[in-house]
PDB file of C-alpha atoms in Angstrom:
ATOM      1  CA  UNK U   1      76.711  78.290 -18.364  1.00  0.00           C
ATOM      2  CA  UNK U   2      78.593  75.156 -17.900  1.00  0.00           C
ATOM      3  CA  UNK U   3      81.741  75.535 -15.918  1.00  0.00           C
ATOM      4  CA  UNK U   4      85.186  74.698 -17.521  1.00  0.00           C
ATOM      5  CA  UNK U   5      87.003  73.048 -14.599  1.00  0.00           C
ATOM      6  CA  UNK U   6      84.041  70.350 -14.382  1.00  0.00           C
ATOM      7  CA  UNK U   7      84.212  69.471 -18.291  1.00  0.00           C
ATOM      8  CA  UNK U   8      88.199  69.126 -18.077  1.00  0.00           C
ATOM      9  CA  UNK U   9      88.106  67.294 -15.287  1.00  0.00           C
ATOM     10  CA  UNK U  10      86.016  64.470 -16.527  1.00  0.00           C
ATOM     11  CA  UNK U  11      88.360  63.683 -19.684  1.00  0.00           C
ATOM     12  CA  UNK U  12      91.230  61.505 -17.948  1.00  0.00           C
ATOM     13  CA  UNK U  13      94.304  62.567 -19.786  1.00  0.00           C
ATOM     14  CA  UNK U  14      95.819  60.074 -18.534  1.00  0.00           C
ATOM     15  CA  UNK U  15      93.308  57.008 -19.635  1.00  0.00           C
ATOM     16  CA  UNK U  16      95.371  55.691 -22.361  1.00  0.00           C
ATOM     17  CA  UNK U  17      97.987  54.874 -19.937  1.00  0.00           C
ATOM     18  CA  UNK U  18      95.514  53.391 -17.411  1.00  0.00           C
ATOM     19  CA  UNK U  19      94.177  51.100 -19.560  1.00  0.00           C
ATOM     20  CA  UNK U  20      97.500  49.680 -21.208  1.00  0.00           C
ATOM     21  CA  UNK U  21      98.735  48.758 -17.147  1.00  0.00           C
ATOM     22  CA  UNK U  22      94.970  47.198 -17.348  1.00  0.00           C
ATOM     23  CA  UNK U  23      95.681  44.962 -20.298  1.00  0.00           C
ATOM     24  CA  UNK U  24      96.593  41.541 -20.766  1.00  0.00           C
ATOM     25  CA  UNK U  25      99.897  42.649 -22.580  1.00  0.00           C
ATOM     26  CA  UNK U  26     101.261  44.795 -19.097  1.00  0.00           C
ATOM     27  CA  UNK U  27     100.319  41.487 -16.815  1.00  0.00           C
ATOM     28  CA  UNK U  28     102.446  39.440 -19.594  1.00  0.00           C
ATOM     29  CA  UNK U  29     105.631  41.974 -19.586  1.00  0.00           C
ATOM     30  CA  UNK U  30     105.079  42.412 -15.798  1.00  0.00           C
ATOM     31  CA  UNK U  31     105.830  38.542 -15.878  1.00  0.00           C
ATOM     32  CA  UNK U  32     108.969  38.554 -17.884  1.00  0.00           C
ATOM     33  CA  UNK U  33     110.468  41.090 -15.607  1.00  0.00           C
ATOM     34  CA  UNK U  34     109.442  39.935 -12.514  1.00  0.00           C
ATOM     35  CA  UNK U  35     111.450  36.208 -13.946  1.00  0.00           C
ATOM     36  CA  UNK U  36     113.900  38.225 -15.409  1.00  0.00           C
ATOM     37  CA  UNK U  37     114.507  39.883 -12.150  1.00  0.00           C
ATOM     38  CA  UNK U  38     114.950  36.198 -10.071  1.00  0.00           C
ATOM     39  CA  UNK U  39     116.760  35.218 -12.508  1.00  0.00           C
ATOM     40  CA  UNK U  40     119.270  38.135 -12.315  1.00  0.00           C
ATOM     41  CA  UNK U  41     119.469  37.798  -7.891  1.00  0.00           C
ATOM     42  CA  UNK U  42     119.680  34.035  -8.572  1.00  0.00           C
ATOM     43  CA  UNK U  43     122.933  34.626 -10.880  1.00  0.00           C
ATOM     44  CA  UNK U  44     124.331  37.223  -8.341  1.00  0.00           C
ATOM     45  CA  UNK U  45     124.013  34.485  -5.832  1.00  0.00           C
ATOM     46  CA  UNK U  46     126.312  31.934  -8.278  1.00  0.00           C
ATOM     47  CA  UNK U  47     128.450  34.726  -8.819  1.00  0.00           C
ATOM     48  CA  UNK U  48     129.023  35.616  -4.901  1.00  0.00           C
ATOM     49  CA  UNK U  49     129.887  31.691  -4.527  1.00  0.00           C
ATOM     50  CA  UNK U  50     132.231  31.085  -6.896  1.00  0.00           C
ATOM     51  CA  UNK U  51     134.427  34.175  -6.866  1.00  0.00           C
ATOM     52  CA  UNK U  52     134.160  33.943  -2.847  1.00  0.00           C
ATOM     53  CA  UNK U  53     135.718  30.337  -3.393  1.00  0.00           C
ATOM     54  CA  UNK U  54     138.037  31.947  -5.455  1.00  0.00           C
ATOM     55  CA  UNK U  55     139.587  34.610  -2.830  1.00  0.00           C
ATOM     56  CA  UNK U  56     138.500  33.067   0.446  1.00  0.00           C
ATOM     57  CA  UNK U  57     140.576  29.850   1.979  1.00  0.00           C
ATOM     58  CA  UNK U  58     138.172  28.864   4.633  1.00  0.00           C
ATOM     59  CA  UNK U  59     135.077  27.361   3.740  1.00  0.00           C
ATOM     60  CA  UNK U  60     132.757  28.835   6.698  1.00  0.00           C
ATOM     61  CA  UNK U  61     133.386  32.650   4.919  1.00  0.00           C
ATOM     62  CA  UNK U  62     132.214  31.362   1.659  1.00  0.00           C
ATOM     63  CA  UNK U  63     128.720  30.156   2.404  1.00  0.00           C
ATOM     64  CA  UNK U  64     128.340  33.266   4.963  1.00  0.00           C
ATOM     65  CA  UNK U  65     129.152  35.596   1.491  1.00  0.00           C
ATOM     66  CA  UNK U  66     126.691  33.617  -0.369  1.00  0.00           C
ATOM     67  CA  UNK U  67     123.873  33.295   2.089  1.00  0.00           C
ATOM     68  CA  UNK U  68     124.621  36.821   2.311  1.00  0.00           C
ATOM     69  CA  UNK U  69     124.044  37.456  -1.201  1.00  0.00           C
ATOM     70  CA  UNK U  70     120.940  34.640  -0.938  1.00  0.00           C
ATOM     71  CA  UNK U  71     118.989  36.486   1.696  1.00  0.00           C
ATOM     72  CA  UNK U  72     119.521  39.875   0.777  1.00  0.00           C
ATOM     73  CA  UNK U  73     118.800  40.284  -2.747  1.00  0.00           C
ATOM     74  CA  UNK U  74     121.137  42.063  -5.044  1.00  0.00           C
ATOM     75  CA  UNK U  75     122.298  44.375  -2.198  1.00  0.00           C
ATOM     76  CA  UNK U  76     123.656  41.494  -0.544  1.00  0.00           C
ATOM     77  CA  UNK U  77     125.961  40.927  -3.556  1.00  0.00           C
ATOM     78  CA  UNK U  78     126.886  44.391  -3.425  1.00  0.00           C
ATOM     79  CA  UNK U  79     127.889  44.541   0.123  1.00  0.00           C
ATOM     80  CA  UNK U  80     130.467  41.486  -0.631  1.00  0.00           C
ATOM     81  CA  UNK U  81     131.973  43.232  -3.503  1.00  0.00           C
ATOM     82  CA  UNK U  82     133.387  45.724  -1.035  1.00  0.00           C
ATOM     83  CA  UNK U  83     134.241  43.508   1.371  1.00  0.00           C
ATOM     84  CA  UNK U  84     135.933  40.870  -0.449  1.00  0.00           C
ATOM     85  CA  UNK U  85     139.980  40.377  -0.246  1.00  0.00           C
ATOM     86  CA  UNK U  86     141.572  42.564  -3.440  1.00  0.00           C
ATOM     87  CA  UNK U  87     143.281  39.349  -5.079  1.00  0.00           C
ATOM     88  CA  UNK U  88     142.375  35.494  -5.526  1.00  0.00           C
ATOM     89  CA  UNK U  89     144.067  32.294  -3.897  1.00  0.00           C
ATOM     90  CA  UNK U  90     146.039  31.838  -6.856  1.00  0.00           C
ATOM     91  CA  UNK U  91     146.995  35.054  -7.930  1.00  0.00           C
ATOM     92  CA  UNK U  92     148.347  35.619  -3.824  1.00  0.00           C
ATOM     93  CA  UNK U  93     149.961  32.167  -4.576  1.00  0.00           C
ATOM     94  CA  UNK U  94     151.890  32.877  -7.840  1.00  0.00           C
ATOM     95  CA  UNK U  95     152.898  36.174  -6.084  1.00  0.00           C
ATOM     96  CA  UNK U  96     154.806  34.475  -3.441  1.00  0.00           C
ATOM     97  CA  UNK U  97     155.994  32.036  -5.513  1.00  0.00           C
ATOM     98  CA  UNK U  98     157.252  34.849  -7.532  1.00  0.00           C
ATOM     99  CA  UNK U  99     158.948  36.400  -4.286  1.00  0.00           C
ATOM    100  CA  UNK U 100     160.720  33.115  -3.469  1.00  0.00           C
ATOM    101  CA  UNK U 101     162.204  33.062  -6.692  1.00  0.00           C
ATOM    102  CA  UNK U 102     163.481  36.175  -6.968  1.00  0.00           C
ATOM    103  CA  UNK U 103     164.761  35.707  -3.074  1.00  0.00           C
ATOM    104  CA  UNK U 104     166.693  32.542  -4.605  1.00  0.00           C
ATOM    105  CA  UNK U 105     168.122  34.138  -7.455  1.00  0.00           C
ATOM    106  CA  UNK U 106     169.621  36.884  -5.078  1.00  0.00           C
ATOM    107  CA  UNK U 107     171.356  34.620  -3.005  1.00  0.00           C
ATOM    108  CA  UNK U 108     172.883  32.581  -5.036  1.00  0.00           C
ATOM    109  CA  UNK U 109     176.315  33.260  -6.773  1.00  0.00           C
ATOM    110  CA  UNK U 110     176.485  34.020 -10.458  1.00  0.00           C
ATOM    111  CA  UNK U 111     179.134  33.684 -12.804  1.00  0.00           C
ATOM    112  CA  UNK U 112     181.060  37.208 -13.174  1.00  0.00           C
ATOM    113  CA  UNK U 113     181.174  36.617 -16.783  1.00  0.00           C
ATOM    114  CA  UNK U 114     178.120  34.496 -18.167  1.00  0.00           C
ATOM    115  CA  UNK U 115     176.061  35.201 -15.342  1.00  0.00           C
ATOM    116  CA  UNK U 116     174.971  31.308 -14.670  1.00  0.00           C
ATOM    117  CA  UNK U 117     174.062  30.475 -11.709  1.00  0.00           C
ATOM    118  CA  UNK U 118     176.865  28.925  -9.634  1.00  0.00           C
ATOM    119  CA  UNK U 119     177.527  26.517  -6.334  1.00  0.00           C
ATOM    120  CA  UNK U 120     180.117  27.864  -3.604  1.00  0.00           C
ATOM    121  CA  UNK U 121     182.371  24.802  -3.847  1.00  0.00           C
ATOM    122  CA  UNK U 122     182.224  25.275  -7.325  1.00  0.00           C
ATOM    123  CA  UNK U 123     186.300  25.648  -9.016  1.00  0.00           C
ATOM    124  CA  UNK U 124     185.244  26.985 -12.382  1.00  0.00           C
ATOM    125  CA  UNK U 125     182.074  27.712 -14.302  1.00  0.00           C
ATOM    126  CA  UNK U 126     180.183  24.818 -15.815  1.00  0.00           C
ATOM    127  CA  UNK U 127     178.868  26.886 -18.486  1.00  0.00           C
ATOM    128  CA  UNK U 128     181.718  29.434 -20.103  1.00  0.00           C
ATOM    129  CA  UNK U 129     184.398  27.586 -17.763  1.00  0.00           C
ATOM    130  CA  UNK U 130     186.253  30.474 -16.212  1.00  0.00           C
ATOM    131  CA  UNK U 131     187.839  30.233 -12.785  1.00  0.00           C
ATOM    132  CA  UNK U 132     186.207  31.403 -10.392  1.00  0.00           C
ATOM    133  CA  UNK U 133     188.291  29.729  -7.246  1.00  0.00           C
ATOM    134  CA  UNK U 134     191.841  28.124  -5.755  1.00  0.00           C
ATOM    135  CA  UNK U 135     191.827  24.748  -4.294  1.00  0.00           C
ATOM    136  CA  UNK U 136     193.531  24.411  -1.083  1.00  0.00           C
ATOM    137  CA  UNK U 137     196.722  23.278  -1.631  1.00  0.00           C
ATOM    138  CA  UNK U 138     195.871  20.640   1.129  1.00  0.00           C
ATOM    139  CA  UNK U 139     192.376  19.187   1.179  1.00  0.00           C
ATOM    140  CA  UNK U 140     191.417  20.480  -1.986  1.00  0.00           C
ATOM    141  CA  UNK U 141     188.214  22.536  -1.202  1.00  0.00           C
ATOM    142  CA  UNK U 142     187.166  25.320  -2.955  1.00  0.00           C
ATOM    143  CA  UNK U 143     188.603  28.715  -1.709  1.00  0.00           C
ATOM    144  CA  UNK U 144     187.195  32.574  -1.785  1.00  0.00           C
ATOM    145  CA  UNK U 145     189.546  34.973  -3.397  1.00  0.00           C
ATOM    146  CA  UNK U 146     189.523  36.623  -0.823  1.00  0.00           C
ATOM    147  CA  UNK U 147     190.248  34.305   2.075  1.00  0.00           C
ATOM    148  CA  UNK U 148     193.790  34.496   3.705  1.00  0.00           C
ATOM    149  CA  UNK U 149     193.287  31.072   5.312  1.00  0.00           C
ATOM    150  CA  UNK U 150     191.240  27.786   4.010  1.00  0.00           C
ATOM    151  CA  UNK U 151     188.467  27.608   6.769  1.00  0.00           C
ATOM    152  CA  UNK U 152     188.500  23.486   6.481  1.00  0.00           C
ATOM    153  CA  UNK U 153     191.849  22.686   6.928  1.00  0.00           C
ATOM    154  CA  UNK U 154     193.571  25.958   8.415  1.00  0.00           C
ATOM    155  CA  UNK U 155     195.918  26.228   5.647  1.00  0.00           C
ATOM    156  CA  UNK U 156     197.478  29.772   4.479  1.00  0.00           C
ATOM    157  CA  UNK U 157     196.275  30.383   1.327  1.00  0.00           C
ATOM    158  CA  UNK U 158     199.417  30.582  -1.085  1.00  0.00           C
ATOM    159  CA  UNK U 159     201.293  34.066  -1.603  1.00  0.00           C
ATOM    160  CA  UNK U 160     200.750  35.405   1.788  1.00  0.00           C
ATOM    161  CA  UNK U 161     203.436  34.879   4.687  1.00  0.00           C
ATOM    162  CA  UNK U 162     203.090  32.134   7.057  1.00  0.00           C
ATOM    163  CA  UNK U 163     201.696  32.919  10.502  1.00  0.00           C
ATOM    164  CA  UNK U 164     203.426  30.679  13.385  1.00  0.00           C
ATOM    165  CA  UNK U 165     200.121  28.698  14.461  1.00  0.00           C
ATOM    166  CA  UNK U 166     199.370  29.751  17.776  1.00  0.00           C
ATOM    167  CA  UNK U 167     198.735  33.403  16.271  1.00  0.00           C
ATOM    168  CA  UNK U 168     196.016  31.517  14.227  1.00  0.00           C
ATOM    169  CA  UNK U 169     193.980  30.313  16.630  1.00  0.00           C
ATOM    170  CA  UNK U 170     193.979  33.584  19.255  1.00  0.00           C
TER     171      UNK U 170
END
C-alpha cells in the first residue's frame, strides 16, 4: 500500500510560484525595482541637499547632511529629518524682521487721534493736524505736556510760577 505522506510530498504546492521567480518576466520586474529603488535614495539625496541649504547657514553642515544621506541609504535621510533646525533661513529671517518692526512701531509716538506715526520735536500732526505740543516761548523747541521746564533752554514752561534760578539747578 503506497503511503500518503510520500505521494503529497512529491507535488510542490508551491511550484507555480517557483517557477514565475524563475522566469524571464520576475528578472525584468526585479530590474525595474531594483532602478526604481536608486532612483528613489538618489532623490532623497537631492532632497537632503537642498532643504539642508535651505535651514543650515554654514556650508560644512550641508554636505555632512548630504553625504549623510549619500552613504547611508534612505536611513540616512531619515536621520536628518530629525535632526534638522524646525524653520528655514528665510522664514527665521522674516521672523526677526517681523520682531524689529513691531519693536519700532512700539517706540515710536503715535498721534492720540489718527494714530500716525509721529517725531518728538514734532508741534502738530502732519496727517489730521492736531496739536500735540508748546513751543518754548524762548528757543522754540518742541515741549512735553507735561514738562514744567524746557530741557534746552531752562525756561519755565508758561502757567506755572517762576522758580528763582539757583533752585533750578540744585
Amino acid at each position: 500500500m503506497p503511503n500518503p505522506i510520500s505521494n503529497t510530498a512529491a507535488i510542490d504546492p508551491f511550484s507555480s510560484i517557483s517557477s514565475f521567480f524563475d522566469s524571464s518576466a520576475w528578472s525584468f520586474v526585479s530590474f525595474g525595482l531594483k532602478i526604481a529603488g536608486v532612483g528613489l535614495w538618489l532623490a532623497l539625496v537631492y532632497w537632503t541637499y537642498q532643504d539642508a541649504r535651505r535651514r543650515i547657514p554654514r556650508g560644512g553642515l550641508v554636505i555632512a547632511a548630504t553625504l549623510l544621506a549619500l552613504v547611508i541609504p534612505y536611513l540616512g535621510a531619515l536621520i536628518y529629518i530629525v535632526i534638522r533646525p524646525p524653520e528655514r533661513l528665510t522664514d527665521a529671517r522674516e521672523r526677526e524682521l517681523e520682531l524689529e518692526e513691531l519693536e519700532l512701531r512700539l517706540e515710536r509716538p503715535r498721534c492720540p487721534d489718527c494714530g500716525h506715526p509721529v517725531e518728538a520735536k514734532y508741534l502738530s500732526c502732519p496727517s489730521c493736524l492736531r496739536k500735540l505740543r508748546e513751543a518754548c516761548s524762548r528757543c522754540g523747541e518742541a515741549l512735553d505736556p507735561s514738562w514744567k521746564l524746557c530741557p534746552y533752554c531752562e525756561t519755565m514752561v508758561a502757567g506755572l510760577p517762576q522758580l528763582p534760578s539757583d533752585r533750578l539747578r540744585s
